[in-house]
Coordinates of N, CA, C and O in Angstrom, one line a residue:
X1 N -30.1 3.9 -27.3 CA -29.5 3.0 -27.9 C -30.4 1.5 -27.7 O -30.4 1.1 -26.5
X2 N -30.5 1.0 -28.6 CA -31.2 -0.4 -28.4 C -30.3 -1.5 -27.9 O -29.0 -1.5 -27.8
X3 N -31.0 -2.1 -26.9 CA -30.1 -3.3 -26.5 C -29.4 -4.5 -27.3 O -28.3 -5.0 -27.1
X4 N -30.1 -4.5 -28.5 CA -29.5 -5.4 -29.4 C -27.8 -4.9 -30.1 O -27.4 -5.5 -30.7
X5 N -27.9 -3.6 -30.0 CA -26.6 -2.8 -30.7 C -25.6 -2.6 -29.6 O -24.5 -2.2 -30.2
X6 N -25.8 -3.3 -28.5 CA -24.4 -3.1 -27.3 C -23.6 -4.0 -27.6 O -23.3 -4.9 -28.2
X7 N -22.4 -3.4 -27.5 CA -21.3 -4.0 -28.3 C -21.0 -5.3 -27.4 O -20.3 -6.5 -27.8
X8 N -21.2 -5.3 -25.9 CA -21.1 -6.7 -25.6 C -21.9 -7.7 -26.0 O -21.5 -8.9 -25.9
X9 N -23.0 -7.4 -26.3 CA -23.5 -8.9 -26.9 C -23.4 -9.0 -28.7 O -23.7 -9.9 -28.9
X10 N -22.5 -7.8 -29.1 CA -22.1 -8.2 -30.4 C -20.6 -7.9 -30.3 O -19.7 -6.9 -30.9
X11 N -19.6 -9.3 -29.9 CA -18.2 -9.0 -29.9 C -17.7 -8.8 -31.3 O -16.6 -8.4 -31.4
X12 N -18.5 -9.4 -32.3 CA -17.4 -9.3 -33.6 C -17.8 -7.8 -33.9 O -17.0 -7.2 -35.0
X13 N -18.3 -6.9 -33.3 CA -17.9 -5.4 -33.7 C -16.9 -4.5 -33.0 O -16.5 -3.6 -33.4
X14 N -16.4 -5.4 -32.0 CA -15.0 -5.0 -31.7 C -13.9 -5.3 -32.1 O -13.5 -6.4 -33.0
X15 N -12.9 -4.6 -31.9 CA -11.3 -4.9 -32.7 C -10.9 -5.8 -32.1 O -11.0 -6.4 -31.2
X16 N -10.0 -6.7 -32.8 CA -9.5 -8.0 -32.7 C -8.7 -7.4 -31.1 O -8.3 -8.2 -30.0
X17 N -7.7 -6.4 -31.2 CA -7.0 -6.0 -30.1 C -7.9 -5.7 -29.0 O -7.5 -6.2 -27.3
X18 N -9.0 -4.7 -29.2 CA -9.6 -4.8 -27.7 C -10.3 -6.1 -27.2 O -10.6 -6.4 -25.9
X19 N -10.8 -7.3 -28.5 CA -11.5 -8.2 -27.5 C -10.0 -9.0 -26.8 O -10.4 -9.6 -25.9
X20 N -9.0 -9.0 -27.3 CA -7.8 -9.6 -26.8 C -7.5 -8.9 -25.2 O -7.1 -9.4 -24.5
X21 N -7.7 -7.8 -25.4 CA -7.3 -6.8 -24.0 C -8.7 -7.4 -23.2 O -8.5 -7.2 -21.8
X22 N -9.8 -7.3 -23.6 CA -10.8 -7.5 -22.7 C -10.8 -8.8 -22.1 O -10.9 -9.5 -21.0
X23 N -10.3 -10.0 -23.0 CA -9.8 -11.3 -22.5 C -8.7 -11.4 -21.2 O -9.2 -11.8 -20.3
X24 N -7.9 -10.7 -21.8 CA -6.5 -10.4 -20.4 C -7.0 -10.0 -19.5 O -6.8 -10.4 -18.5
X25 N -8.2 -9.1 -19.5 CA -8.6 -8.4 -18.4 C -9.3 -9.2 -17.5 O -9.6 -9.2 -15.9
X26 N -10.4 -9.8 -18.0 CA -11.0 -10.9 -17.6 C -10.4 -12.1 -17.1 O -10.7 -12.5 -16.0
X27 N -9.1 -12.6 -17.5 CA -8.4 -13.5 -16.9 C -8.0 -13.2 -15.5 O -7.9 -13.5 -14.4
X28 N -7.3 -11.7 -15.7 CA -6.5 -11.2 -14.2 C -7.9 -11.0 -13.2 O -7.4 -11.0 -12.3
X29 N -9.1 -10.7 -13.8 CA -10.1 -10.1 -12.8 C -10.6 -11.8 -12.3 O -10.6 -11.9 -10.5
X30 N -10.8 -13.0 -12.8 CA -10.7 -14.3 -12.3 C -9.7 -14.7 -11.7 O -9.6 -15.4 -10.5
X31 N -8.3 -14.4 -11.6 CA -7.4 -14.8 -10.6 C -7.3 -14.0 -9.5 O -7.2 -14.3 -8.7
X32 N -7.8 -12.6 -9.5 CA -8.0 -12.0 -8.4 C -8.9 -12.7 -7.4 O -9.1 -12.5 -6.0
X33 N -10.2 -13.0 -8.3 CA -11.1 -13.6 -7.7 C -10.7 -14.4 -6.6 O -11.2 -15.0 -5.4
X34 N -10.0 -15.3 -7.5 CA -9.8 -16.9 -6.9 C -8.7 -16.7 -5.6 O -8.7 -17.4 -4.8
X35 N -8.0 -15.7 -6.0 CA -7.0 -15.6 -4.6 C -7.4 -15.0 -3.5 O -6.7 -14.9 -2.5
X36 N -9.0 -14.4 -3.4 CA -9.3 -14.0 -2.4 C -9.7 -15.5 -1.5 O -10.4 -15.3 0.1
X37 N -10.0 -16.4 -2.3 CA -10.1 -18.0 -1.4 C -9.1 -18.5 -1.0 O -9.1 -19.1 -0.1
X38 N -7.6 -17.8 -1.2 CA -6.8 -18.6 -0.3 C -6.7 -18.5 0.9 O -6.4 -19.7 1.6
X39 N -6.9 -17.5 1.8 CA -7.0 -17.7 3.2 C -7.9 -18.5 3.5 O -7.5 -19.3 4.7
X40 N -9.2 -18.9 2.7 CA -9.8 -19.7 3.2 C -9.5 -21.3 3.5 O -9.7 -22.2 4.0
X41 N -8.8 -21.5 2.1 CA -8.3 -22.3 1.5 C -7.1 -23.1 2.7 O -6.8 -24.3 2.8
X42 N -6.2 -22.0 3.4 CA -5.2 -22.1 3.8 C -6.0 -22.8 5.6 O -5.0 -23.6 5.9
X43 N -6.8 -21.7 5.6 CA -7.2 -22.0 7.2 C -7.8 -23.6 7.1 O -7.7 -24.5 8.0
X44 N -8.7 -24.0 6.2 CA -9.1 -25.1 5.9 C -7.7 -26.3 6.0 O -7.8 -27.4 6.8
X45 N -6.5 -26.1 5.5 CA -5.8 -26.9 5.1 C -5.0 -26.9 6.5 O -4.7 -28.3 7.1
X46 N -5.3 -25.8 7.4 CA -4.3 -26.1 8.6 C -5.5 -26.8 9.9 O -5.0 -27.5 10.4
X47 N -6.6 -26.7 9.8 CA -7.8 -27.2 10.2 C -7.6 -28.9 10.3 O -7.7 -29.7 11.2
X48 N -7.4 -29.2 9.2 CA -7.0 -30.7 8.7 C -5.6 -31.4 9.4 O -5.7 -32.3 9.7
X49 N -4.8 -30.2 9.1 CA -3.4 -30.6 10.0 C -3.4 -30.9 11.2 O -2.4 -31.4 12.0
X50 N -4.5 -30.3 12.1 CA -4.5 -30.4 13.3 C -4.4 -31.7 13.7 O -3.7 -31.9 15.1
X51 N -4.7 -32.7 13.4 CA -5.0 -34.5 13.8 C -3.0 -34.4 13.7 O -2.7 -35.5 14.3
X52 N -2.5 -33.6 12.6 CA -1.0 -34.4 12.5 C -0.2 -33.9 14.0 O 1.0 -34.3 14.3
X53 N -0.7 -33.3 14.5 CA 0.0 -32.3 15.6 C 0.3 -33.1 16.7 O 0.9 -33.4 17.5
X54 N -0.8 -34.1 16.8 CA -0.8 -35.3 17.8 C 0.1 -36.2 17.8 O 1.1 -36.5 18.7
X55 N 0.6 -36.5 16.2 CA 1.9 -37.5 16.1 C 3.1 -36.5 16.2 O 4.1 -37.5 16.5
X56 N 3.4 -35.6 15.7 CA 4.2 -34.8 15.6 C 4.7 -34.4 17.0 O 6.0 -34.4 17.6
X57 N 3.9 -34.3 18.4 CA 4.2 -33.8 19.6 C 4.2 -35.2 20.5 O 4.5 -34.8 21.6
X58 N 3.8 -36.2 19.8 CA 3.7 -37.5 20.2 C 2.9 -37.7 21.3 O 3.4 -38.4 22.6
X59 N 2.0 -37.0 21.6 CA 0.8 -37.1 22.5 C 0.3 -38.2 22.4 O -0.7 -38.8 23.4
X60 N 0.0 -38.8 21.3 CA -0.4 -40.3 21.2 C 0.2 -41.3 22.1 O -0.4 -42.6 22.4
X61 N 1.2 -41.1 22.7 CA 2.3 -41.9 23.4 C 1.7 -42.3 24.8 O 1.7 -41.3 25.6
X62 N 1.1 -43.6 25.3 CA 0.4 -43.3 26.8 C 1.5 -42.9 27.7 O 1.1 -42.4 28.7
X63 N 3.3 -42.9 27.4 CA 3.8 -42.9 28.7 C 4.1 -41.3 28.6 O 5.0 -40.8 29.8
X64 N 4.0 -40.4 27.9 CA 4.4 -39.2 27.7 C 3.5 -38.1 27.9 O 1.9 -38.5 27.8
X65 N 3.3 -37.3 28.7 CA 2.3 -36.3 29.2 C 2.0 -35.3 28.0 O 2.4 -35.1 27.4
X66 N 1.3 -34.7 28.3 CA 0.7 -33.7 27.3 C 1.6 -32.2 27.6 O 1.2 -31.0 27.1
X67 N 2.6 -32.5 28.3 CA 3.5 -31.5 28.4 C 4.0 -30.7 27.2 O 4.2 -29.3 27.4
X68 N 4.3 -31.2 26.3 CA 4.8 -30.5 24.9 C 3.8 -29.8 24.5 O 4.0 -28.7 24.1
X69 N 2.4 -30.3 24.5 CA 1.6 -29.4 23.6 C 1.2 -28.2 24.9 O 0.9 -26.8 24.5
X70 N 1.6 -28.3 26.2 CA 1.5 -26.9 27.1 C 2.4 -25.9 26.6 O 2.1 -24.8 26.7
X71 N 3.7 -26.7 26.3 CA 4.8 -25.5 26.1 C 4.2 -24.7 24.9 O 4.1 -23.3 24.9
X72 N 3.7 -25.7 23.9 CA 3.5 -24.5 22.7 C 1.9 -23.5 23.0 O 2.0 -22.3 22.4
X73 N 0.8 -24.1 24.0 CA 0.2 -23.3 24.1 C 0.6 -22.3 24.7 O -0.3 -21.0 24.8
X74 N 1.0 -22.4 26.0 CA 1.9 -21.0 26.8 C 2.4 -20.2 26.0 O 2.3 -19.1 26.1
X75 N 3.4 -20.8 24.8 CA 4.1 -19.8 24.1 C 3.1 -18.7 23.2 O 3.1 -18.0 22.8
X76 N 1.9 -19.7 22.6 CA 1.0 -18.9 22.1 C 0.4 -17.9 22.7 O 0.2 -16.6 22.4
X77 N 0.0 -18.1 24.3 CA -0.7 -17.7 25.2 C 0.1 -16.6 25.3 O -0.3 -15.1 25.4
X78 N 1.4 -16.4 25.2 CA 2.6 -15.2 25.5 C 2.5 -14.5 24.4 O 2.7 -13.2 24.3
X79 N 2.7 -14.9 23.2 CA 2.7 -14.0 22.1 C 1.4 -13.3 21.6 O 1.5 -12.1 21.4
X80 N 0.6 -14.0 22.0 CA -1.1 -13.3 21.7 C -1.1 -12.3 22.8 O -1.5 -11.0 22.7
X81 N -0.6 -12.3 24.2 CA -0.5 -11.1 25.1 C 0.4 -10.1 24.9 O 0.2 -8.9 25.0
X82 N 1.7 -10.4 24.6 CA 2.4 -9.5 23.7 C 1.9 -8.2 22.9 O 2.2 -7.3 22.8
X83 N 1.7 -9.3 22.1 CA 0.8 -8.4 20.8 C -0.2 -7.5 21.3 O -0.5 -6.4 20.3
X84 N -1.0 -8.2 21.9 CA -2.3 -7.2 22.3 C -2.1 -6.4 23.1 O -2.6 -5.0 22.9
X85 N -1.1 -6.2 24.1 CA -0.5 -5.2 24.9 C 0.1 -4.5 24.2 O -0.5 -2.9 24.3
X86 N 1.0 -4.6 23.2 CA 1.4 -3.7 22.4 C 0.4 -2.6 21.5 O 0.9 -1.5 21.4
X87 N -0.5 -3.3 21.0 CA -1.4 -2.8 20.2 C -2.4 -2.1 21.0 O -2.9 -0.6 20.6
X88 N -2.5 -2.3 22.1 CA -3.7 -1.5 23.1 C -2.9 -0.5 23.5 O -3.2 1.0 23.5
X89 N -1.5 -0.3 23.8 CA -0.7 0.6 24.0 C -0.5 1.7 23.0 O -0.5 2.6 23.1
X90 N -0.2 1.3 21.6 CA -0.3 1.9 20.7 C -1.6 2.8 20.3 O -1.9 3.8 19.8
X91 N -2.5 2.2 20.3 CA -4.3 2.6 20.3 C -4.2 3.8 21.4 O -4.8 4.8 21.2
X92 N -4.0 3.4 22.6 CA -4.1 4.5 23.6 C -3.2 6.0 23.3 O -3.4 6.9 23.5
X93 N -2.0 5.1 22.6 CA -0.7 6.4 22.5 C -1.4 7.5 21.5 O -1.4 8.5 21.4
X94 N -1.8 6.8 20.4 CA -2.3 7.5 19.0 C -3.4 8.0 18.5 O -3.5 8.6 17.6
X95 N -4.1 7.3 19.3 CA -5.8 7.1 18.9 C -6.3 8.6 19.2 O -5.9 9.1 20.0
X96 N -6.6 9.3 18.0 CA -7.7 10.5 18.2 C -6.6 11.4 18.1 O -7.2 13.0 18.1
X97 N -5.1 11.4 17.5 CA -4.3 12.6 17.2 C -4.0 12.3 16.0 O -4.1 11.5 14.9
X98 N -3.6 13.7 15.5 CA -3.3 13.9 14.1 C -2.0 13.5 13.6 O -1.4 13.6 14.5
X99 N -2.3 12.4 12.7 CA -0.9 11.7 12.1 C 0.4 12.9 11.9 O 1.4 12.7 12.2
X100 N 0.1 14.0 11.0 CA 1.1 14.9 10.8 C 0.8 16.1 11.1 O -0.1 16.6 10.9
X101 N 1.9 17.0 11.1 CA 1.7 18.2 11.5 C 1.7 19.2 10.4 O 2.3 18.8 9.4
X102 N 1.3 20.1 10.3 CA 1.1 21.1 9.4 C 2.3 22.0 9.2 O 2.8 22.0 9.9
X103 N 2.6 22.3 7.9 CA 3.5 23.2 7.6 C 3.6 24.5 7.7 O 2.8 24.8 7.6
X104 N 4.5 25.2 8.3 CA 4.5 26.4 8.2 C 4.9 27.1 6.5 O 5.9 26.6 6.3
X105 N 4.2 28.0 6.4 CA 4.1 28.6 5.2 C 5.5 29.5 4.9 O 5.7 30.1 5.6
X106 N 6.3 29.5 3.9 CA 7.3 29.9 3.7 C 7.5 31.2 2.8 O 6.7 30.9 1.7
X107 N 7.6 32.4 3.2 CA 7.7 33.5 2.1 C 8.7 33.6 1.2 O 9.4 32.7 1.0
X108 N 7.9 34.2 0.1 CA 8.9 33.9 -1.3 C 10.3 34.8 -0.9 O 11.3 34.6 -1.6
X109 N 10.5 35.8 0.1 CA 11.6 36.3 0.3 C 12.6 35.5 0.9 O 13.8 35.4 0.9
X110 N 12.1 34.7 2.0 CA 12.6 33.8 2.4 C 13.4 32.7 1.7 O 14.5 32.2 1.7
X111 N 12.5 32.2 0.7 CA 13.1 31.2 -0.4 C 14.1 32.0 -1.1 O 15.1 31.0 -1.3
X112 N 13.9 33.0 -1.4 CA 15.1 33.7 -2.2 C 16.3 33.9 -1.6 O 17.4 33.3 -2.2
X113 N 15.9 34.4 -0.3 CA 17.5 34.1 0.7 C 17.9 33.1 1.0 O 19.4 32.8 0.8
X114 N 17.5 31.9 1.2 CA 17.9 30.7 1.4 C 18.5 29.9 -0.1 O 19.2 28.9 0.2
X115 N 18.0 30.2 -1.3 CA 18.5 29.9 -2.6 C 19.7 30.6 -2.9 O 20.3 30.3 -4.1
X116 N 20.1 31.7 -2.3 CA 21.0 32.7 -2.8 C 20.5 33.3 -4.0 O 21.5 33.6 -4.8
X117 N 19.5 33.7 -4.1 CA 19.0 34.2 -5.5 C 18.1 35.8 -4.8 O 17.9 36.0 -3.7
X118 N 18.2 36.7 -6.2 CA 17.7 37.9 -5.7 C 15.5 37.5 -5.6 O 15.3 36.4 -6.2
X119 N 15.4 38.6 -5.1 CA 13.5 38.5 -5.1 C 12.8 38.1 -6.7 O 12.1 37.7 -6.6
X120 N 13.6 38.8 -7.9 CA 13.1 39.1 -8.7 C 13.2 37.7 -9.4 O 12.7 37.0 -9.9
X121 N 14.5 36.7 -9.1 CA 14.6 35.2 -9.5 C 13.7 34.7 -9.1 O 13.2 33.7 -9.7
X122 N 13.5 34.7 -7.7 CA 12.6 33.9 -7.1 C 11.1 33.9 -7.4 O 10.6 32.7 -7.5
X123 N 10.7 35.5 -7.9 CA 9.6 35.6 -8.6 C 9.5 35.1 -9.9 O 8.2 34.2 -10.2
X124 N 10.6 35.2 -10.8 CA 10.6 34.3 -12.0 C 10.6 33.1 -12.0 O 9.5 32.5 -13.0
X125 N 11.1 32.6 -10.8 CA 11.2 30.8 -10.9 C 9.3 30.2 -10.2 O 9.1 29.3 -10.7
X126 N 9.3 31.1 -9.4 CA 7.7 30.9 -8.7 C 6.5 30.8 -10.1 O 5.7 30.2 -10.2
X127 N 6.9 31.9 -10.8 CA 5.7 31.9 -11.7 C 6.0 31.2 -13.2 O 4.7 30.9 -13.8
X128 N 6.9 30.4 -13.1 CA 7.4 29.5 -14.2 C 6.9 28.0 -13.8 O 7.1 27.7 -12.7
X129 N 6.3 26.9 -14.8 CA 6.5 25.8 -14.5 C 7.5 25.0 -14.6 O 7.7 24.2 -13.6
X130 N 8.8 25.5 -15.3 CA 9.8 25.2 -15.3 C 11.0 25.9 -15.7 O 10.2 27.1 -16.1
X131 N 12.0 25.7 -15.0 CA 13.0 26.9 -14.7 C 14.3 26.6 -15.0 O 14.8 25.2 -14.6
X132 N 15.1 27.2 -15.9 CA 16.6 26.8 -16.4 C 17.5 28.0 -15.4 O 17.4 28.6 -15.8
X133 N 18.1 27.4 -14.3 CA 18.8 27.7 -13.7 C 20.2 28.0 -14.2 O 20.8 27.0 -14.7
X134 N 21.1 29.3 -14.2 CA 22.2 29.5 -14.7 C 23.0 30.2 -13.3 O 22.2 30.9 -13.0
X135 N 24.5 30.3 -13.6 CA 25.2 30.7 -12.4 C 26.1 31.6 -13.7 O 27.0 31.2 -14.1
X136 N 25.9 32.6 -12.6 CA 27.3 33.4 -13.3 C 28.5 33.0 -12.7 O 28.9 32.6 -11.7
X137 N 29.7 33.6 -13.3 CA 31.2 33.4 -12.9 C 31.2 33.6 -11.6 O 31.9 33.3 -10.3
X138 N 30.4 34.9 -11.0 CA 30.8 35.2 -9.6 C 29.8 34.5 -8.6 O 30.0 34.8 -7.3
X139 N 29.0 33.3 -9.2 CA 28.4 32.8 -8.0 C 27.0 33.1 -8.2 O 26.5 32.4 -7.0
X140 N 26.8 33.9 -9.0 CA 24.9 34.6 -8.8 C 24.3 33.8 -9.4 O 24.8 33.4 -10.5
X141 N 22.7 33.5 -8.9 CA 21.9 32.8 -9.7 C 21.2 33.7 -10.8 O 20.5 34.6 -10.3
X142 N 20.8 33.2 -11.6 CA 20.1 33.7 -12.6 C 18.7 32.7 -13.3 O 19.5 31.7 -13.6
X143 N 17.7 32.9 -13.6 CA 16.7 32.1 -14.4 C 16.8 32.6 -15.7 O 16.1 33.6 -16.0
X144 N 16.6 31.7 -16.9 CA 16.1 31.7 -17.8 C 14.7 31.8 -18.4 O 14.4 31.0 -17.7
X145 N 14.3 33.0 -18.9 CA 13.1 32.9 -18.7 C 12.6 32.2 -20.1 O 12.3 32.4 -21.4
X146 N 11.7 31.3 -19.9 CA 11.2 30.4 -20.5 C 9.7 30.8 -21.3 O 9.0 30.9 -20.7
X147 N 9.7 31.4 -22.5 CA 8.4 32.1 -23.1 C 7.3 30.8 -23.0 O 6.1 31.3 -23.1
X148 N 7.6 29.4 -23.0 CA 6.5 28.6 -23.1 C 6.0 28.2 -21.7 O 5.0 27.7 -21.3
X149 N 6.7 28.7 -20.7 CA 6.8 28.2 -19.2 C 5.6 28.3 -18.5 O 5.4 28.0 -17.7

């Protein structure tokens, strides 16, 4: 195929619906790419707002000590210590272990016994993709054999 014949270079060869769909996909991709910058913009806004901490905590007041800032820093240190300790504990407890245990296989006879059906009925249910289950007046299960099944 020649490079001049590629559809992306000749958008008039595309159907209008296809062009509109590609346009929507392009807009969604640009929005997703822009959303990746949100954490950086948030961090920058937070860094710029650090100057407001002194105003909010009255640290610029000459008669007030930095006790309020110490409380904030100690609280942050306690939170960091708690979360780091908890994550280390979970890492120690769960690392290197299998997350889920394997299931024990269940035999067809056991399945038939548990659902209250005969072995023939359970085999018929297992052989089909879908089953229509009927119950007799006596309460016994029977499976309608679907020929398309």
